[in-house]
């Protein structure tokens, strides 16, 4: 957003999704009430002119934004339950001042048709993802990866890539890589920013192993990789395939985010394939085939800069408009 909106100041609010659980247990009602009060206090103090939601609209944030008269927009990633979502009486999409979809409409014709049929105009920006700032040689030198080595990156994603599901992904990936024979292989684990679990490194792991915490350097690392083993998340696939690396993706089950469909779509346009089996022996064979095939040359991708600039201009335009504060909306809230 900082790049898209230019000189207009942008502040990122904490994710309400993370607030709903504490150490993988549902948050206590008193904690949720406190978080609600803090969200309202934050927006009342900041008095933003525009609030941008990311695919999910949390009622607490939407109502708090409406209370201060902020315009509201949504970055709506394609979701498979759009028809059911639009049919809900409390669906917030029609209340948004601006809807933009960070993807290519050619890959989501049904989603585009559903939005149009519902009378919701949407701007399509093309895929939005971070790109590498450094070249592969520079990144490999910084990581200490020998020039002739093939670099394999295993990552769990930055959104929900932190629970038992992510730990299992690392476990079977490392177990499979331990069975890949031959010298000249370096492995890097890219832990998501919220990953706090213990990793079990197989005894006698035969390859050079590096663990990277956080995600700021990840686009550079992925650009230097020969093979990426990841899930089927939006950001993971776009960033993993941007530099031409081979990708083995293990789609995770999600309520509205169809990761398998996304992986299959990527398989048409890039060197991406679904993990056939998470059994280490089977995955090791698939990894060996991908490494033998080598990195894709000339497959680099870049975001649609012009489309992103148009979204930025629209958001800045909204920030210069005065919103209306609905009467009686404050009566819907109770602070404890």
Short mmCIF file of C-alpha atoms in Angstrom, two decimals:
data_model
loop_
_atom_site.label_atom_id
_atom_site.label_comp_id
_atom_site.label_asym_id
_atom_site.label_seq_id
_atom_site.Cartn_x
_atom_site.Cartn_y
_atom_site.Cartn_z
CA UNK A 1 0.00 0.00 0.00
CA UNK A 2 2.87 2.38 0.72
CA UNK A 3 4.02 2.01 -2.90
CA UNK A 4 0.53 2.29 -4.37
CA UNK A 5 -0.70 5.31 -2.42
CA UNK A 6 2.38 7.49 -2.72
CA UNK A 7 2.62 10.26 -0.13
CA UNK A 8 -0.66 9.43 1.61
CA UNK A 9 0.25 7.92 5.00
CA UNK A 10 -0.74 4.26 5.46
CA UNK A 11 -1.07 2.38 8.75
CA UNK A 12 -1.59 -1.39 9.00
CA UNK A 13 -4.00 -2.51 11.72
CA UNK A 14 -3.47 -5.83 13.55
CA UNK A 15 -5.28 -8.78 12.00
CA UNK A 16 -8.60 -9.54 13.66
CA UNK A 17 -8.15 -13.14 12.54
CA UNK A 18 -5.16 -13.52 14.86
CA UNK A 19 -7.13 -11.93 17.68
CA UNK A 20 -9.76 -14.66 17.62
CA UNK A 21 -7.40 -17.32 18.96
CA UNK A 22 -4.67 -17.42 21.58
CA UNK A 23 -2.09 -20.22 21.49
CA UNK A 24 -4.41 -22.20 19.18
CA UNK A 25 -7.32 -21.92 21.64
CA UNK A 26 -10.44 -19.75 21.13
CA UNK A 27 -9.99 -16.37 22.77
CA UNK A 28 -11.95 -15.70 25.97
CA UNK A 29 -15.05 -13.48 25.47
CA UNK A 30 -13.52 -10.84 27.77
CA UNK A 31 -10.42 -10.75 25.53
CA UNK A 32 -12.57 -10.35 22.43
CA UNK A 33 -14.50 -7.54 24.11
CA UNK A 34 -11.23 -5.79 24.97
CA UNK A 35 -9.97 -6.21 21.39
CA UNK A 36 -13.23 -4.74 20.09
CA UNK A 37 -12.87 -1.72 22.36
CA UNK A 38 -9.23 -1.26 21.35
CA UNK A 39 -10.13 -1.43 17.65
CA UNK A 40 -12.76 1.26 18.07
CA UNK A 41 -10.38 3.39 20.13
CA UNK A 42 -7.63 3.04 17.51
CA UNK A 43 -9.87 4.09 14.64
CA UNK A 44 -11.44 6.88 16.68
CA UNK A 45 -7.96 8.22 17.45
CA UNK A 46 -6.52 7.79 13.96
CA UNK A 47 -9.68 9.00 12.19
CA UNK A 48 -8.68 7.42 8.85
CA UNK A 49 -10.22 8.70 5.65
CA UNK A 50 -10.17 5.22 4.05
CA UNK A 51 -10.12 1.72 5.56
CA UNK A 52 -9.08 -1.12 3.24
CA UNK A 53 -10.15 -4.68 4.13
CA UNK A 54 -8.28 -7.76 2.92
CA UNK A 55 -10.79 -10.28 1.46
CA UNK A 56 -12.51 -10.80 4.83
CA UNK A 57 -14.46 -7.93 6.39
CA UNK A 58 -14.48 -8.15 10.18
CA UNK A 59 -17.74 -6.58 11.48
CA UNK A 60 -15.89 -4.88 14.34
CA UNK A 61 -13.58 -3.05 11.94
CA UNK A 62 -16.31 -2.19 9.44
CA UNK A 63 -18.57 -0.71 12.12
CA UNK A 64 -15.76 1.18 13.80
CA UNK A 65 -14.73 2.64 10.43
CA UNK A 66 -18.33 3.66 9.72
CA UNK A 67 -18.53 5.39 13.09
CA UNK A 68 -15.70 7.77 12.13
CA UNK A 69 -17.10 8.34 8.64
CA UNK A 70 -14.27 6.58 6.79
CA UNK A 71 -14.68 5.43 3.21
CA UNK A 72 -14.20 1.66 2.90
CA UNK A 73 -12.61 -0.48 0.20
CA UNK A 74 -11.80 -4.16 -0.07
CA UNK A 75 -8.96 -6.07 -1.69
CA UNK A 76 -11.03 -9.11 -2.68
CA UNK A 77 -9.09 -12.20 -3.62
CA UNK A 78 -11.14 -14.72 -5.64
CA UNK A 79 -13.08 -16.99 -3.29
CA UNK A 80 -14.99 -20.10 -4.21
CA UNK A 81 -17.99 -19.32 -1.98
CA UNK A 82 -18.78 -15.95 -3.58
CA UNK A 83 -22.35 -16.90 -4.56
CA UNK A 84 -23.19 -17.95 -1.00
CA UNK A 85 -21.37 -14.90 0.37
CA UNK A 86 -23.37 -12.52 -1.82
CA UNK A 87 -26.62 -14.23 -0.77
CA UNK A 88 -26.02 -13.49 2.91
CA UNK A 89 -28.13 -10.58 4.19
CA UNK A 90 -25.10 -9.20 6.04
CA UNK A 91 -22.72 -9.43 3.05
CA UNK A 92 -20.56 -6.30 3.23
CA UNK A 93 -19.47 -6.15 -0.43
CA UNK A 94 -22.35 -3.91 -1.48
CA UNK A 95 -21.46 -1.47 1.30
CA UNK A 96 -17.93 -0.98 0.04
CA UNK A 97 -17.03 2.24 -1.76
CA UNK A 98 -14.46 0.43 -3.89
CA UNK A 99 -13.75 -3.22 -4.70
CA UNK A 100 -10.53 -4.33 -6.38
CA UNK A 101 -9.42 -7.87 -7.19
CA UNK A 102 -5.65 -8.61 -7.10
CA UNK A 103 -5.68 -11.13 -9.91
CA UNK A 104 -6.12 -11.69 -13.63
CA UNK A 105 -9.81 -11.86 -14.70
CA UNK A 106 -8.92 -14.31 -17.46
CA UNK A 107 -8.19 -16.94 -14.83
CA UNK A 108 -11.44 -16.38 -12.90
CA UNK A 109 -14.29 -15.92 -15.40
CA UNK A 110 -17.00 -17.27 -13.06
CA UNK A 111 -15.92 -15.03 -10.20
CA UNK A 112 -15.93 -12.01 -12.49
CA UNK A 113 -19.41 -12.89 -13.79
CA UNK A 114 -20.80 -13.31 -10.27
CA UNK A 115 -19.57 -9.87 -9.22
CA UNK A 116 -21.00 -8.26 -12.36
CA UNK A 117 -24.35 -10.06 -11.95
CA UNK A 118 -24.57 -8.76 -8.38
CA UNK A 119 -24.04 -5.20 -9.63
CA UNK A 120 -20.67 -4.84 -7.92
CA UNK A 121 -18.15 -3.01 -10.13
CA UNK A 122 -14.64 -4.29 -9.49
CA UNK A 123 -11.22 -3.22 -10.70
CA UNK A 124 -8.84 -6.05 -11.58
CA UNK A 125 -5.20 -5.25 -10.87
CA UNK A 126 -3.53 -8.42 -12.03
CA UNK A 127 -1.53 -10.45 -9.49
CA UNK A 128 -0.02 -8.44 -6.63
CA UNK A 129 3.15 -9.85 -5.08
CA UNK A 130 6.55 -8.80 -3.80
CA UNK A 131 9.45 -8.96 -6.23
CA UNK A 132 13.16 -9.53 -5.72
CA UNK A 133 15.41 -6.56 -5.06
CA UNK A 134 18.68 -8.50 -5.48
CA UNK A 135 19.93 -10.83 -8.17
CA UNK A 136 20.30 -14.61 -7.64
CA UNK A 137 24.11 -14.49 -7.46
CA UNK A 138 24.10 -11.74 -4.84
CA UNK A 139 21.49 -13.55 -2.75
CA UNK A 140 23.33 -16.86 -2.89
CA UNK A 141 26.55 -15.17 -1.82
CA UNK A 142 24.76 -13.50 1.11
CA UNK A 143 23.30 -16.85 2.20
CA UNK A 144 26.61 -18.66 1.76
CA UNK A 145 25.20 -21.04 -0.86
CA UNK A 146 27.99 -22.37 -3.12
CA UNK A 147 27.66 -21.35 -6.76
CA UNK A 148 27.21 -24.88 -8.19
CA UNK A 149 24.67 -25.94 -5.53
CA UNK A 150 21.00 -26.34 -6.35
CA UNK A 151 18.93 -24.35 -3.85
CA UNK A 152 15.70 -25.84 -2.50
CA UNK A 153 13.41 -23.57 -0.47
CA UNK A 154 10.71 -25.00 1.79
CA UNK A 155 8.21 -22.49 3.13
CA UNK A 156 4.88 -22.57 4.94
CA UNK A 157 3.40 -19.18 4.02
CA UNK A 158 2.82 -16.04 6.04
CA UNK A 159 -0.93 -16.14 6.72
CA UNK A 160 -1.94 -19.35 8.47
CA UNK A 161 1.44 -21.03 7.99
CA UNK A 162 2.22 -21.37 11.68
CA UNK A 163 0.13 -24.16 13.26
CA UNK A 164 0.26 -27.98 13.25
CA UNK A 165 -0.50 -27.99 9.53
CA UNK A 166 2.64 -25.96 8.78
CA UNK A 167 4.78 -28.08 11.10
CA UNK A 168 3.61 -31.24 9.31
CA UNK A 169 4.47 -29.63 5.96
CA UNK A 170 8.05 -29.01 7.11
CA UNK A 171 8.33 -32.50 8.61
CA UNK A 172 7.42 -34.45 5.48
CA UNK A 173 9.39 -32.08 3.23
CA UNK A 174 12.57 -32.50 5.29
CA UNK A 175 12.05 -36.26 5.52
CA UNK A 176 11.77 -36.43 1.73
CA UNK A 177 14.79 -34.18 1.13
CA UNK A 178 16.85 -36.38 3.45
CA UNK A 179 16.30 -39.19 0.95
CA UNK A 180 17.35 -37.15 -2.09
CA UNK A 181 20.84 -38.36 -2.94
CA UNK A 182 23.71 -36.62 -4.64
CA UNK A 183 25.98 -33.75 -3.61
CA UNK A 184 25.51 -30.06 -4.33
CA UNK A 185 22.16 -29.48 -2.65
CA UNK A 186 21.42 -26.61 -0.25
CA UNK A 187 18.12 -26.42 1.63
CA UNK A 188 16.58 -23.28 3.12
CA UNK A 189 13.54 -23.29 5.41
CA UNK A 190 11.49 -20.09 5.19
CA UNK A 191 9.49 -19.88 8.40
CA UNK A 192 6.42 -17.68 8.34
CA UNK A 193 6.41 -14.59 10.59
CA UNK A 194 4.05 -16.30 13.04
CA UNK A 195 5.69 -19.75 13.07
CA UNK A 196 6.58 -20.75 16.64
CA UNK A 197 6.58 -24.56 16.52
CA UNK A 198 9.59 -26.84 16.97
CA UNK A 199 11.17 -28.26 13.85
CA UNK A 200 12.36 -31.85 13.77
CA UNK A 201 15.48 -32.05 11.62
CA UNK A 202 16.06 -35.67 10.52
CA UNK A 203 19.13 -37.21 12.11
CA UNK A 204 22.10 -37.09 9.76
CA UNK A 205 20.40 -34.69 7.35
CA UNK A 206 22.78 -34.86 4.36
CA UNK A 207 22.44 -31.36 2.91
CA UNK A 208 23.50 -27.88 3.91
CA UNK A 209 20.58 -26.40 5.88
CA UNK A 210 19.67 -22.75 6.56
CA UNK A 211 16.66 -21.47 8.51
CA UNK A 212 15.29 -18.03 7.66
CA UNK A 213 12.93 -16.35 10.10
CA UNK A 214 10.53 -13.72 8.79
CA UNK A 215 9.71 -12.85 5.22
CA UNK A 216 11.38 -9.59 4.12
CA UNK A 217 14.19 -11.38 2.28
CA UNK A 218 11.97 -14.14 0.95
CA UNK A 219 11.38 -12.66 -2.57
CA UNK A 220 15.17 -12.50 -3.07
CA UNK A 221 15.58 -16.06 -1.81
CA UNK A 222 12.80 -17.42 -4.03
CA UNK A 223 14.30 -15.63 -7.02
CA UNK A 224 17.55 -17.50 -6.40
CA UNK A 225 15.90 -20.90 -5.80
CA UNK A 226 15.92 -23.82 -8.20
CA UNK A 227 13.00 -25.55 -6.47
CA UNK A 228 10.35 -24.32 -4.03
CA UNK A 229 8.20 -26.61 -1.90
CA UNK A 230 5.20 -24.70 -0.57
CA UNK A 231 1.45 -24.73 0.04
CA UNK A 232 -1.13 -23.27 -2.36
CA UNK A 233 -1.56 -19.81 -0.88
CA UNK A 234 -1.95 -16.73 -3.05
CA UNK A 235 1.27 -15.00 -2.03
CA UNK A 236 3.30 -18.21 -1.84
CA UNK A 237 2.56 -19.29 -5.41
CA UNK A 238 2.96 -15.87 -6.99
CA UNK A 239 6.27 -15.18 -5.27
CA UNK A 240 7.58 -18.73 -5.72
CA UNK A 241 6.96 -18.77 -9.49
CA UNK A 242 7.97 -15.13 -10.15
CA UNK A 243 11.65 -15.95 -10.70
CA UNK A 244 11.17 -19.12 -12.73
CA UNK A 245 11.80 -21.72 -10.01
CA UNK A 246 10.21 -25.15 -10.22
CA UNK A 247 7.41 -25.39 -7.64
CA UNK A 248 5.91 -28.37 -5.84
CA UNK A 249 2.75 -27.22 -4.07
CA UNK A 250 0.78 -29.06 -1.42
CA UNK A 251 -2.64 -27.30 -1.32
CA UNK A 252 -4.16 -26.89 2.13
CA UNK A 253 -7.91 -27.22 2.77
CA UNK A 254 -9.57 -23.85 3.30
CA UNK A 255 -13.16 -22.72 3.76
CA UNK A 256 -13.24 -20.18 0.94
CA UNK A 257 -9.74 -20.17 -0.53
CA UNK A 258 -9.52 -22.99 -3.10
CA UNK A 259 -5.80 -23.71 -3.02
CA UNK A 260 -5.99 -26.81 -5.22
CA UNK A 261 -7.77 -24.91 -7.99
CA UNK A 262 -5.13 -22.17 -7.72
CA UNK A 263 -2.28 -24.70 -8.02
CA UNK A 264 -3.92 -26.32 -11.04
CA UNK A 265 -4.30 -22.89 -12.67
CA UNK A 266 -0.65 -22.11 -12.03
CA UNK A 267 0.34 -25.46 -13.52
CA UNK A 268 -1.02 -24.25 -16.87
CA UNK A 269 1.17 -21.15 -17.00
CA UNK A 270 4.29 -22.05 -14.99
CA UNK A 271 6.47 -24.92 -13.79
CA UNK A 272 4.18 -25.68 -10.86
CA UNK A 273 2.74 -29.06 -9.96
CA UNK A 274 0.68 -30.55 -7.15
CA UNK A 275 2.52 -32.73 -4.66
CA UNK A 276 1.41 -36.22 -5.63
CA UNK A 277 2.04 -37.80 -2.23
CA UNK A 278 3.36 -36.51 1.10
CA UNK A 279 4.86 -39.91 1.89
CA UNK A 280 8.59 -39.07 2.12
CA UNK A 281 9.69 -41.82 -0.28
CA UNK A 282 7.20 -40.69 -2.94
CA UNK A 283 7.90 -36.99 -2.46
CA UNK A 284 11.65 -37.63 -2.74
CA UNK A 285 11.09 -39.09 -6.22
CA UNK A 286 9.02 -36.07 -7.28
CA UNK A 287 11.67 -33.70 -5.90
CA UNK A 288 14.36 -35.57 -7.85
CA UNK A 289 12.39 -35.21 -11.10
CA UNK A 290 11.87 -31.47 -10.54
CA UNK A 291 15.56 -30.88 -9.79
CA UNK A 292 16.57 -32.82 -12.88
CA UNK A 293 14.23 -30.69 -15.03
CA UNK A 294 16.02 -27.55 -13.84
CA UNK A 295 14.95 -23.97 -13.41
CA UNK A 296 12.65 -22.38 -16.00
CA UNK A 297 14.48 -19.82 -18.07
CA UNK A 298 12.72 -16.65 -19.14
CA UNK A 299 9.74 -17.33 -16.88
CA UNK A 300 10.03 -14.23 -14.69
CA UNK A 301 6.81 -12.33 -13.90
CA UNK A 302 6.17 -8.77 -12.77
CA UNK A 303 3.03 -7.09 -11.36
CA UNK A 304 0.77 -4.96 -13.53
CA UNK A 305 2.20 -1.62 -12.43
CA UNK A 306 -0.26 0.54 -14.38
CA UNK A 307 -3.28 -1.23 -12.87
CA UNK A 308 -1.84 -0.87 -9.37
CA UNK A 309 -1.29 2.84 -9.95
CA UNK A 310 -4.96 3.20 -10.94
CA UNK A 311 -6.04 1.51 -7.69
CA UNK A 312 -3.77 3.86 -5.76
CA UNK A 313 -5.30 6.87 -7.50
CA UNK A 314 -8.80 5.65 -6.62
CA UNK A 315 -7.90 5.12 -2.96
CA UNK A 316 -6.29 8.55 -2.76
CA UNK A 317 -9.42 10.04 -4.36
CA UNK A 318 -11.57 8.34 -1.72
CA UNK A 319 -9.32 9.71 1.01
CA UNK A 320 -10.21 13.24 -0.11
CA UNK A 321 -13.94 12.66 0.24
CA UNK A 322 -15.93 13.07 3.43
CA UNK A 323 -17.85 10.01 4.53
CA UNK A 324 -21.19 9.98 6.30
CA UNK A 325 -21.52 8.81 9.90
CA UNK A 326 -24.72 6.72 10.08
CA UNK A 327 -27.05 7.63 12.88
CA UNK A 328 -27.70 5.02 15.53
CA UNK A 329 -24.71 2.90 14.54
CA UNK A 330 -23.02 3.50 17.88
CA UNK A 331 -25.98 1.85 19.61
CA UNK A 332 -24.90 -1.51 18.16
CA UNK A 333 -21.79 -1.62 20.34
CA UNK A 334 -21.28 -2.50 23.96
CA UNK A 335 -18.02 -2.01 25.79
CA UNK A 336 -17.21 -4.10 28.85
#
